[in-house]
Coordinates of C-alpha atoms and ligand atoms in Angstrom, one line a residue:
X258 CA 40.9 -76.9 66.2
X259 CA 38.0 -74.7 66.8
X260 CA 39.1 -71.6 68.6
X261 CA 38.6 -71.5 72.4
X262 CA 36.8 -68.8 74.2
X263 CA 38.6 -67.9 77.7
X264 CA 36.5 -67.7 80.6
X265 CA 37.3 -66.9 84.1
X266 CA 35.9 -69.5 86.9
X267 CA 35.6 -69.3 90.5
X268 CA 34.9 -72.5 92.6
X269 CA 33.6 -70.6 95.5
X270 CA 32.6 -71.9 99.2
X271 CA 30.4 -74.6 100.5
X272 CA 28.7 -76.5 97.6
X273 CA 30.5 -74.4 95.3
X274 CA 33.5 -76.3 94.2
X275 CA 31.0 -79.5 94.0
X276 CA 28.6 -78.1 91.8
X277 CA 31.2 -76.2 89.7
X278 CA 33.1 -79.9 89.1
X279 CA 29.9 -81.2 87.9
X280 CA 29.0 -78.3 85.7
X281 CA 32.7 -78.0 84.0
X282 CA 32.2 -82.1 83.7
X283 CA 29.4 -81.8 81.4
X284 CA 30.4 -78.6 79.6
X285 CA 33.5 -80.8 78.6
X286 CA 31.8 -83.9 77.5
X287 CA 29.2 -81.5 75.3
X288 CA 32.2 -80.2 73.7
X289 CA 32.1 -76.5 75.1
X290 CA 34.9 -74.6 73.2
X291 CA 36.1 -72.7 76.4
X292 CA 39.7 -72.1 78.2
X293 CA 39.3 -71.8 81.7
X294 CA 40.9 -69.4 83.8
X295 CA 40.5 -70.2 87.5
X296 CA 40.7 -67.5 90.2
X297 CA 40.0 -67.5 94.1
X298 CA 37.0 -65.8 95.5
X299 CA 34.9 -65.8 98.6
X300 CA 35.5 -66.9 102.3
X301 CA 39.1 -67.7 102.2
X302 CA 40.1 -64.3 100.8
X303 CA 37.6 -62.6 103.0
X304 CA 39.1 -64.3 106.2
X305 CA 42.9 -63.5 104.8
X306 CA 41.6 -60.0 105.3
X307 CA 40.6 -58.9 102.1
X308 CA 37.1 -57.3 102.7
X309 CA 36.0 -57.3 98.9
X310 CA 36.5 -61.1 98.9
X311 CA 38.6 -61.1 95.5
X312 CA 42.2 -60.6 95.2
X313 CA 43.3 -57.4 93.1
X314 CA 45.0 -60.1 90.6
X315 CA 41.5 -61.9 89.7
X316 CA 40.3 -58.4 88.3
X317 CA 43.1 -59.0 85.6
X318 CA 41.6 -62.3 84.6
X319 CA 38.0 -60.8 84.4
X320 CA 38.8 -57.9 82.7
X321 CA 40.8 -59.8 80.1
X322 CA 38.2 -62.5 79.5
X323 CA 35.1 -60.6 80.2
X324 CA 33.1 -63.7 81.2
X325 CA 32.7 -65.1 84.6
X326 CA 31.1 -68.3 85.5
X327 CA 30.7 -68.0 89.2
X328 CA 29.9 -70.7 92.0
X329 CA 28.2 -69.4 95.0
X330 CA 30.3 -67.7 97.8
X331 CA 29.7 -67.9 101.6
X332 CA 29.8 -64.1 103.0
X333 CA 31.0 -64.1 106.4
X334 CA 28.4 -62.9 108.9
X335 CA 29.3 -59.4 110.5
X336 CA 32.5 -57.2 110.3
X337 CA 33.3 -54.9 107.5
X338 CA 32.4 -57.4 104.5
X339 CA 31.2 -56.5 101.2
X340 CA 29.0 -58.3 99.2
X341 CA 31.2 -59.7 96.2
X342 CA 28.1 -59.7 93.9
X343 CA 27.4 -56.3 94.2
X344 CA 31.0 -55.3 93.8
X345 CA 31.6 -57.6 90.5
X346 CA 28.3 -55.8 89.2
X347 CA 29.8 -52.4 89.6
X348 CA 33.1 -53.3 88.7
X349 CA 32.1 -54.8 85.3
X350 CA 29.0 -52.7 84.9
X351 CA 26.4 -55.7 84.7
X352 CA 23.5 -53.7 84.3
X353 CA 20.9 -56.4 83.5
X354 CA 20.1 -59.5 85.8
X355 CA 18.2 -62.3 84.1
X356 CA 16.5 -65.2 85.6
X357 CA 14.5 -67.6 83.8
X358 CA 12.1 -69.3 86.4
X359 CA 10.5 -72.3 84.5
X360 CA 8.3 -75.2 86.1
X361 CA 9.3 -78.9 85.4
X362 CA 6.0 -80.4 85.8
X363 CA 5.1 -83.5 86.2
X364 CA 9.1 -84.4 87.2
X365 CA 9.4 -81.3 89.8
X366 CA 6.7 -80.4 92.3
X367 CA 5.1 -77.2 92.0
X368 CA 1.9 -75.6 92.3
X369 CA 2.3 -73.7 89.1
X370 CA 2.8 -76.4 86.5
X371 CA 2.5 -73.9 83.5
X372 CA 5.0 -71.4 84.8
X373 CA 7.6 -70.1 82.6
X374 CA 8.8 -66.5 83.3
X375 CA 11.8 -64.5 83.1
X376 CA 12.5 -61.8 85.5
X377 CA 14.7 -58.9 84.2
X378 CA 16.2 -57.1 87.0
X379 CA 17.9 -53.5 86.9
X380 CA 21.2 -54.3 88.6
X381 CA 23.0 -50.9 89.2
X382 CA 20.6 -48.2 90.3
X383 CA 17.5 -47.9 92.7
X384 CA 18.5 -48.2 96.7
X385 CA 21.3 -50.2 95.7
X386 CA 23.4 -47.5 94.2
X387 CA 24.8 -47.5 97.9
X388 CA 24.0 -43.8 98.9
X389 CA 23.4 -43.8 102.6
X390 CA 24.0 -40.9 104.9
X391 CA 23.2 -40.8 108.6
X392 CA 21.8 -37.3 109.0
X393 CA 20.7 -36.9 112.7
X394 CA 20.4 -38.8 116.0
X395 CA 17.4 -40.5 114.3
X396 CA 17.2 -40.7 111.0
X397 CA 19.2 -42.6 108.4
X398 CA 18.9 -42.1 104.6
X399 CA 19.2 -44.1 101.6
X400 CA 18.9 -42.3 98.0
X401 CA 16.7 -44.4 95.6
X402 CA 18.5 -43.3 92.1
X403 CA 16.4 -44.0 88.9
X404 CA 18.3 -42.5 86.0
X405 CA 16.9 -42.2 82.1
X406 CA 19.6 -43.9 80.5
X407 CA 19.8 -46.8 83.3
X408 CA 16.2 -47.2 82.9
X409 CA 16.4 -47.1 78.9
X410 CA 19.0 -49.4 78.9
X411 CA 17.3 -52.2 80.9
X412 CA 13.9 -51.5 79.4
X413 CA 15.3 -52.2 75.9
X414 CA 17.4 -55.3 77.2
X415 CA 14.2 -56.7 78.1
X416 CA 12.0 -56.0 74.7
X417 CA 15.6 -57.4 72.8
X418 CA 15.8 -60.5 75.2
X419 CA 11.9 -61.2 74.6
X420 CA 12.3 -60.7 70.6
X421 CA 15.4 -63.0 70.5
X422 CA 13.8 -65.4 73.0
X423 CA 10.4 -65.8 71.0
X424 CA 8.5 -64.1 73.9
X425 CA 5.3 -62.7 73.5
X426 CA 5.0 -60.1 76.2
X427 CA 6.9 -57.8 78.3
X428 CA 5.5 -56.4 81.8
X429 CA 6.7 -53.8 84.0
X430 CA 6.5 -54.0 87.7
X431 CA 7.0 -50.6 89.5
X432 CA 5.0 -48.2 92.1
X433 CA 4.6 -44.8 90.6
X434 CA 1.4 -44.4 92.2
X435 CA 3.7 -43.0 95.3
X436 CA 7.2 -42.8 93.9
X437 CA 5.7 -40.6 91.1
X438 CA 9.3 -39.1 90.1
X439 CA 11.4 -42.3 90.4
X440 CA 9.4 -45.2 89.3
X441 CA 7.2 -42.6 87.5
X442 CA 10.3 -42.3 85.3
X443 CA 10.8 -46.0 84.7
X444 CA 7.1 -46.6 83.7
X445 CA 7.4 -43.6 81.2
X446 CA 10.9 -45.0 79.7
X447 CA 9.1 -48.3 79.6
X448 CA 6.0 -47.1 77.7
X449 CA 8.3 -44.8 75.0
X450 CA 10.3 -48.2 74.5
X451 CA 7.8 -50.5 74.0
X452 CA 6.4 -48.3 71.2
X453 CA 9.4 -49.4 69.1
X454 CA 8.5 -53.2 69.6
X455 CA 5.2 -53.6 68.0
X456 CA 5.6 -57.2 67.4
X457 CA 5.5 -57.6 71.2
X458 CA 2.8 -56.9 73.8
X459 CA 3.2 -55.0 77.0
X460 CA 1.7 -54.0 80.2
X461 CA 2.5 -52.9 83.5
X462 CA 1.3 -53.4 87.1
X463 CA 2.0 -51.5 90.3
X464 CA 4.4 -54.0 92.0
X465 CA 2.6 -55.0 95.1
X466 CA -0.9 -56.4 93.1
X467 CA 1.7 -57.3 90.5
X468 CA 3.8 -59.5 93.3
X469 CA 0.7 -60.9 94.5
X470 CA -0.4 -61.9 90.9
X471 CA 2.7 -63.2 90.3
X472 CA 3.0 -65.9 93.3
X473 CA -0.7 -67.0 92.9
X474 CA -0.9 -66.8 89.0
X475 CA 2.5 -67.0 87.5
X476 CA 1.5 -68.5 83.9
X477 CA -0.2 -65.0 83.5
X478 CA 3.7 -63.4 82.9
X479 CA 6.1 -63.7 80.4
X480 CA 8.9 -61.3 80.6
X481 CA 9.0 -59.0 83.5
X482 CA 11.3 -56.0 84.1
X483 CA 11.6 -54.1 87.2
X484 CA 14.0 -52.1 89.5
X485 CA 16.5 -53.2 91.2
X486 CA 15.0 -53.9 94.4
X487 CA 11.5 -55.2 93.4
X488 CA 13.7 -57.4 90.9
X489 CA 15.8 -58.6 93.8
X490 CA 12.8 -59.9 96.1
X491 CA 10.7 -61.0 93.1
X492 CA 13.1 -63.1 91.4
X493 CA 13.8 -65.4 94.6
X494 CA 10.0 -65.7 94.8
X495 CA 9.5 -66.8 91.1
X496 CA 12.2 -69.4 91.3
X497 CA 10.9 -70.8 94.6
X498 CA 7.4 -71.3 93.3
X499 CA 8.6 -72.7 90.0
X500 CA 10.0 -75.6 92.1
X501 CA 13.4 -75.0 93.9
X502 CA 15.9 -72.2 94.2
X503 CA 18.2 -75.1 93.4
X504 CA 17.2 -75.4 89.6
X505 CA 17.3 -71.4 88.7
X506 CA 20.4 -70.1 86.8
X507 CA 21.1 -66.3 86.4
X508 CA 22.8 -64.4 84.1
X509 CA 24.2 -60.6 85.0
X510 CA 24.8 -58.6 81.6
X511 CA 26.6 -55.7 81.0
X512 CA 27.6 -54.2 77.9
X513 CA 31.6 -55.3 78.2
X514 CA 31.2 -58.3 80.4
X515 CA 28.8 -61.0 81.9
X516 CA 28.7 -62.9 84.9
X517 CA 26.6 -66.4 85.0
X518 CA 26.0 -68.3 88.3
X519 CA 23.0 -70.1 90.0
X520 CA 20.5 -68.2 91.9
X521 CA 20.9 -69.8 95.3
X522 CA 24.1 -69.6 98.1
X523 CA 26.8 -71.8 99.1
X524 CA 24.3 -74.1 101.4
X525 CA 27.4 -74.8 103.9
X526 CA 25.2 -77.6 105.7
X527 CA 25.1 -79.6 102.3
X528 CA 28.9 -79.1 101.4
X529 CA 31.3 -81.8 100.9
X530 CA 28.4 -84.9 101.1
X531 CA 27.7 -85.2 97.3
X532 CA 24.4 -83.9 97.8
X533 CA 23.9 -80.8 96.0
X534 CA 22.0 -80.2 92.7
X535 CA 24.4 -78.6 90.3
X536 CA 21.5 -77.7 88.1
X537 CA 21.4 -73.8 88.8
X538 CA 25.0 -73.6 87.9
X539 CA 24.6 -76.0 85.0
X540 CA 21.6 -73.4 83.7
X541 CA 23.8 -70.5 84.4
X542 CA 26.5 -72.1 82.1
X543 CA 23.8 -72.6 79.7
X544 CA 23.2 -69.0 79.5
X545 CA 26.9 -68.2 79.3
X546 CA 27.4 -70.3 76.4
X547 CA 24.5 -68.8 74.5
X548 CA 26.4 -65.6 75.3
X549 CA 29.6 -66.4 73.8
X550 CA 28.0 -67.5 70.8
X551 CA 28.0 -71.6 71.4
X552 CA 24.3 -71.9 71.3
X553 CA 24.9 -75.4 69.8
X554 CA 26.3 -76.5 73.0
X555 CA 23.6 -74.5 75.3
X556 CA 21.2 -76.7 73.5
X557 CA 22.7 -79.9 73.6
X558 CA 23.4 -79.4 77.3
X559 CA 19.9 -77.7 78.3
X560 CA 17.9 -80.7 76.3
X561 CA 20.0 -83.3 78.1
X562 CA 19.5 -81.9 81.5
X563 CA 15.9 -81.5 80.4
X564 CA 15.8 -85.2 79.6
X565 CA 17.6 -86.3 82.6
X566 CA 14.9 -84.7 84.8
X567 CA 12.7 -86.5 82.9
X568 CA 14.3 -90.1 83.5
X569 CA 13.9 -89.4 87.4
X570 CA 17.4 -89.2 88.2
X571 CA 16.9 -86.7 91.1
X572 CA 19.1 -84.9 93.9
X573 CA 17.8 -84.9 97.1
X574 CA 16.1 -81.5 96.8
X575 CA 13.7 -82.4 94.0
X576 CA 13.4 -86.4 94.7
X577 CA 9.9 -87.3 95.2
X578 CA 8.9 -90.8 96.3
X579 CA 6.8 -92.5 93.9
X580 CA 7.6 -90.0 91.0
X581 CA 11.5 -89.8 90.8
X582 CA 13.3 -93.1 89.9
X583 CA 16.7 -92.9 91.7
X584 CA 17.9 -90.2 94.5
X585 CA 21.4 -89.4 93.2
X586 CA 24.4 -87.3 94.3
X587 CA 26.0 -84.3 92.6
X588 CA 28.5 -86.5 90.6
X589 CA 25.9 -89.3 89.6
X590 CA 23.7 -86.6 88.7
X591 CA 26.5 -84.7 86.5
X592 CA 26.9 -88.6 84.7
X593 CA 23.2 -88.8 84.0
X594 CA 23.1 -85.5 82.0
X595 CA 26.4 -86.5 80.1
X596 CA 24.7 -89.8 79.4
X597 CA 21.6 -87.9 77.9
X598 CA 23.9 -85.8 75.8
X599 CA 22.2 -85.7 72.4
X600 CA 18.7 -86.9 73.8
X601 CA 15.8 -84.5 73.8
X602 CA 13.0 -84.3 76.5
X603 CA 9.7 -86.1 75.6
X604 CA 7.1 -84.4 77.6
X605 CA 9.1 -81.1 78.8
X606 CA 9.5 -78.5 76.1
X607 CA 12.5 -78.9 73.8
X608 CA 15.0 -75.6 73.8
X609 CA 16.1 -74.4 70.6
X610 CA 19.0 -71.8 70.5
X611 CA 21.0 -72.3 67.5
X612 CA 18.8 -70.1 65.1
X613 CA 18.0 -67.6 67.6
X614 CA 19.6 -64.0 66.2
X615 CA 22.1 -62.4 68.6
X616 CA 20.8 -60.1 71.4
X617 CA 21.2 -56.7 70.2
X618 CA 21.0 -53.6 72.3
X619 CA 20.4 -50.1 70.3
X620 CA 22.5 -47.2 71.2
X621 CA 20.3 -45.0 73.9
X622 CA 18.5 -42.3 72.5
X623 CA 19.7 -38.8 73.5
X624 CA 16.7 -37.3 75.7
X625 CA 15.6 -33.9 75.0
X626 CA 16.8 -31.3 76.9
X627 CA 13.8 -29.4 78.9
X628 CA 14.7 -26.1 80.2
X629 CA 15.7 -26.3 83.7
X630 CA 14.9 -23.4 86.4
X631 CA 15.6 -23.0 89.9
X632 CA 12.3 -22.2 91.9
X633 CA 13.1 -23.1 95.7
X634 CA 14.9 -25.6 98.0
X635 CA 14.3 -27.7 100.7
X636 CA 16.6 -27.3 103.6
X637 CA 16.8 -30.1 106.0
X638 CA 17.4 -29.3 109.8
X639 CA 18.4 -31.4 112.5
X640 CA 16.2 -30.0 115.0
X641 CA 14.8 -30.9 118.8
X642 CA 13.1 -27.7 119.9
X643 CA 9.4 -28.8 119.7
X644 CA 6.6 -29.6 117.0
X645 CA 6.2 -28.3 113.4
X646 CA 4.1 -25.1 114.5
X647 CA 7.2 -24.3 116.9
X648 CA 9.7 -24.9 114.3
X649 CA 7.6 -22.8 111.8
X650 CA 7.2 -19.6 114.2
X651 CA 10.9 -19.6 114.5
X652 CA 11.9 -20.0 111.0
X653 CA 9.2 -17.5 110.0
X654 CA 11.2 -15.1 112.2
X655 CA 14.6 -15.5 110.0
X656 CA 14.3 -13.0 107.0
X657 CA 16.1 -15.0 104.7
X658 CA 14.7 -13.6 101.4
X659 CA 12.7 -16.6 100.6
X660 CA 9.1 -17.8 101.4
X661 CA 8.6 -20.5 103.9
X662 CA 6.2 -22.5 102.1
X663 CA 5.8 -25.4 104.3
X664 CA 7.8 -27.9 106.5
X665 CA 7.5 -31.8 106.6
X666 CA 8.8 -34.1 108.7
X667 CA 9.2 -37.8 107.3
X668 CA 7.4 -36.7 104.1
X669 CA 4.4 -35.4 106.3
X670 CA 3.5 -32.1 106.0
X671 CA 3.6 -30.4 109.9
X672 CA 3.4 -26.7 109.1
X673 CA 1.3 -24.6 108.2
X674 CA -0.9 -27.5 108.5
X675 CA -0.4 -30.3 110.6
X676 CA -2.1 -33.2 112.6
X677 CA -1.4 -34.0 116.2
X678 CA -1.1 -37.6 115.4
X679 CA 2.2 -37.2 113.3
X680 CA 5.1 -38.9 114.8
X681 CA 7.9 -36.6 114.1
X682 CA 11.8 -36.9 114.2
X683 CA 14.7 -34.9 114.5
X684 CA 14.9 -34.4 110.7
X685 CA 12.8 -31.3 109.3
X686 CA 12.4 -30.6 105.7
X687 CA 11.6 -26.8 105.2
X688 CA 10.6 -25.9 101.6
X689 CA 11.6 -22.1 100.7
X690 CA 10.1 -21.0 97.4
X691 CA 10.9 -17.8 95.5
X692 CA 8.9 -15.3 93.5
X693 CA 9.7 -16.9 90.0
X694 CA 13.1 -17.9 89.0
X695 CA 15.9 -17.7 91.6
X696 CA 19.9 -17.1 91.3
X697 CA 21.5 -19.7 93.2
X698 CA 23.1 -17.1 95.8
X699 CA 19.9 -16.5 97.2
X700 CA 20.1 -20.0 98.6
X701 CA 23.3 -19.5 100.1
X702 CA 22.1 -16.2 101.6
X703 CA 19.1 -18.0 103.2
X704 CA 21.7 -20.9 105.1
X705 CA 23.9 -18.6 106.0
X706 CA 21.0 -16.6 107.7
X707 CA 19.8 -19.9 109.2
X708 CA 23.0 -20.7 110.6
X709 CA 23.7 -17.5 112.0
X710 CA 20.3 -18.1 113.9
X711 CA 21.7 -21.3 115.3
X712 CA 20.0 -23.7 112.9
X713 CA 21.7 -27.0 112.1
X714 CA 21.2 -27.4 108.2
X715 CA 22.3 -30.8 107.2
X716 CA 21.2 -31.0 103.4
X717 CA 19.5 -29.0 101.0
X718 CA 17.8 -29.9 97.9
X719 CA 17.3 -27.4 94.8
X720 CA 13.9 -27.5 93.6
X721 CA 13.9 -27.2 89.9
X722 CA 11.0 -27.1 86.9
X723 CA 11.5 -28.6 84.0
X724 CA 10.1 -27.0 80.9
X725 CA 7.6 -25.4 83.5
X726 CA 6.9 -28.4 85.2
X727 CA 7.9 -29.1 89.0
X728 CA 10.6 -31.7 89.3
X729 CA 9.8 -32.3 93.0
X730 CA 7.1 -34.0 94.9
X731 CA 5.0 -32.5 97.5
X732 CA 4.8 -33.9 100.9
X733 CA 1.9 -36.0 102.1
X734 CA -1.0 -33.5 103.1
X735 CA 0.3 -30.5 101.2
Ligands
LIG1 P1 21.4 -71.2 100.4 O1 21.0 -70.4 99.0 O2 23.1 -71.1 100.1 O3 20.9 -72.5 101.1 C1 19.8 -72.4 101.4 C2 19.0 -73.8 101.6 O4 18.8 -74.3 100.3 C3 20.2 -74.8 101.8 O5 20.5 -75.1 103.3 C4 19.6 -76.1 101.2 O6 18.9 -77.0 101.8 C5 18.9 -75.3 100.0 N1 19.9 -75.6 98.8 C6 20.7 -74.3 98.3 N2 21.1 -74.8 97.1 C7 21.1 -76.0 97.0 C8 21.6 -76.7 95.8 N3 22.2 -76.3 94.8 N4 21.1 -78.0 96.2 C9 20.4 -78.3 97.3 N5 19.8 -77.8 97.9 C10 20.3 -76.6 97.8 O7 21.1 -70.0 101.5 P2 21.7 -69.2 102.9 O8 21.8 -70.6 103.5 O9 20.9 -68.2 103.2 O10 23.2 -68.9 102.7 C11 24.5 -69.5 102.6 C12 25.6 -68.7 102.0 O11 25.4 -68.4 100.8 C13 25.8 -67.1 102.8 O12 27.0 -67.1 103.4 C14 25.2 -66.1 101.8 O13 25.6 -65.1 102.2 C15 25.8 -67.1 100.6 N6 24.9 -66.7 99.5 C16 25.6 -66.4 98.5 C17 25.1 -66.3 96.9 C18 26.2 -65.9 95.7 O14 27.4 -66.2 96.0 N7 25.6 -65.7 94.7 C19 23.8 -66.1 96.9 C20 22.8 -66.3 98.1 C21 23.6 -66.5 99.6

């Protein structure tokens, strides 16, 4: 008997159990060589008082199998419930979120019949690093973290994905005209890595106009790689304009583990009625089969599913009078897919996974070490005593050993130059520079002088030059 690959399965909430049952039925009939371990996640676990939505024992199965097929769950609103998706991604180090968004014209209505886009979203960094602080009465802060190895890993993944899946081009979306350091790093790494993949075209778009182009002319794109937040938003947009969120599957890939799911949620209003479309989860499971080296079964299931779409057996969400042949429920749809096992689509593009080489991810480069020199400090104050000019005058009176270079509020310069139209909050960024390279102790001395003068220093950010180039942004108007 063929060796079975252990996988961990969670049936989830709402429509989850129905679509999981349908998916597992198809996988079994297709001969998937898997051994299922079931764990409980989601609403029941949350409501038992576990704020993570997953029992500690379930991690043991996930850590052992390293392959997770997950149905959607309901996250109770309010309370201190954490997103199980974010927790799982972080615990298992799932850095790449891959979402193919494909149109199935003429069988599923879409304005974009030729759409066939794969979104590769960075899954761990950016605003999702979860580093947020309340600093003053009026100001909350969320840190956007972008790292060189994080960028390199996701960009490499996107190019390797393109190569393995016979894709022609990888496009980068970012906003480095504004976020010159963070998105600038993403862009730079993209350009560097792209040079190693001469067989694959590359280009880049500023995310706002890129998003507009994607929504309007998605057929102009092939694989798109982007940082976390843009990817989160645009992968839903892409799935929806392809035809339906109910049709898209998603893979979350890490170096040691992976999670596969539908992109939609638990649709509680449709639960328990044998109505839901199991296609998103089924396509997630196809990605899982490829991941566990069962591309023969992945190909069999995917082609049977395409042939079923063509046959006109459609669940309510994609059913169209005159186009579809029969409106079917979740179970009947699954039975139709099983009947089509071994068949290939006639009009839609047949998929061929069997011969695809295994996706490689090269070891990350060791970046060049640049000379790092401390040249100044941004001191953030919680202060409500007047405007920027008032604060500037008061700070000039404190002789702290460093030059007060300028003050900004919400990123806009308010001292020495300012504008009376600028709305200011109670958080002020006061930039101090020295003459040449500084000793760390100079900053400590400055802070103690400011403290003694009654200022509330809420945080500092050291200013470094790297190989002589500033590693910090200027404020607007500076
Ligand atoms: P949703 O995706 O669950 O459903 C929105 C609507 O889309 C549904 O009312 C339904 O009309 C349609 N729909 C979605 N999937 C369908 C399918 N397979 N077949 C047919 N129709 C389908 O979004 P929501 O209503 O905003 O969220 C419901 C719950 O799901 C929330 O608790 C949310 O937190 C959770 N959620 C979970 C995940 C996940 O587990 N990965 C993802 C998103 C949302």
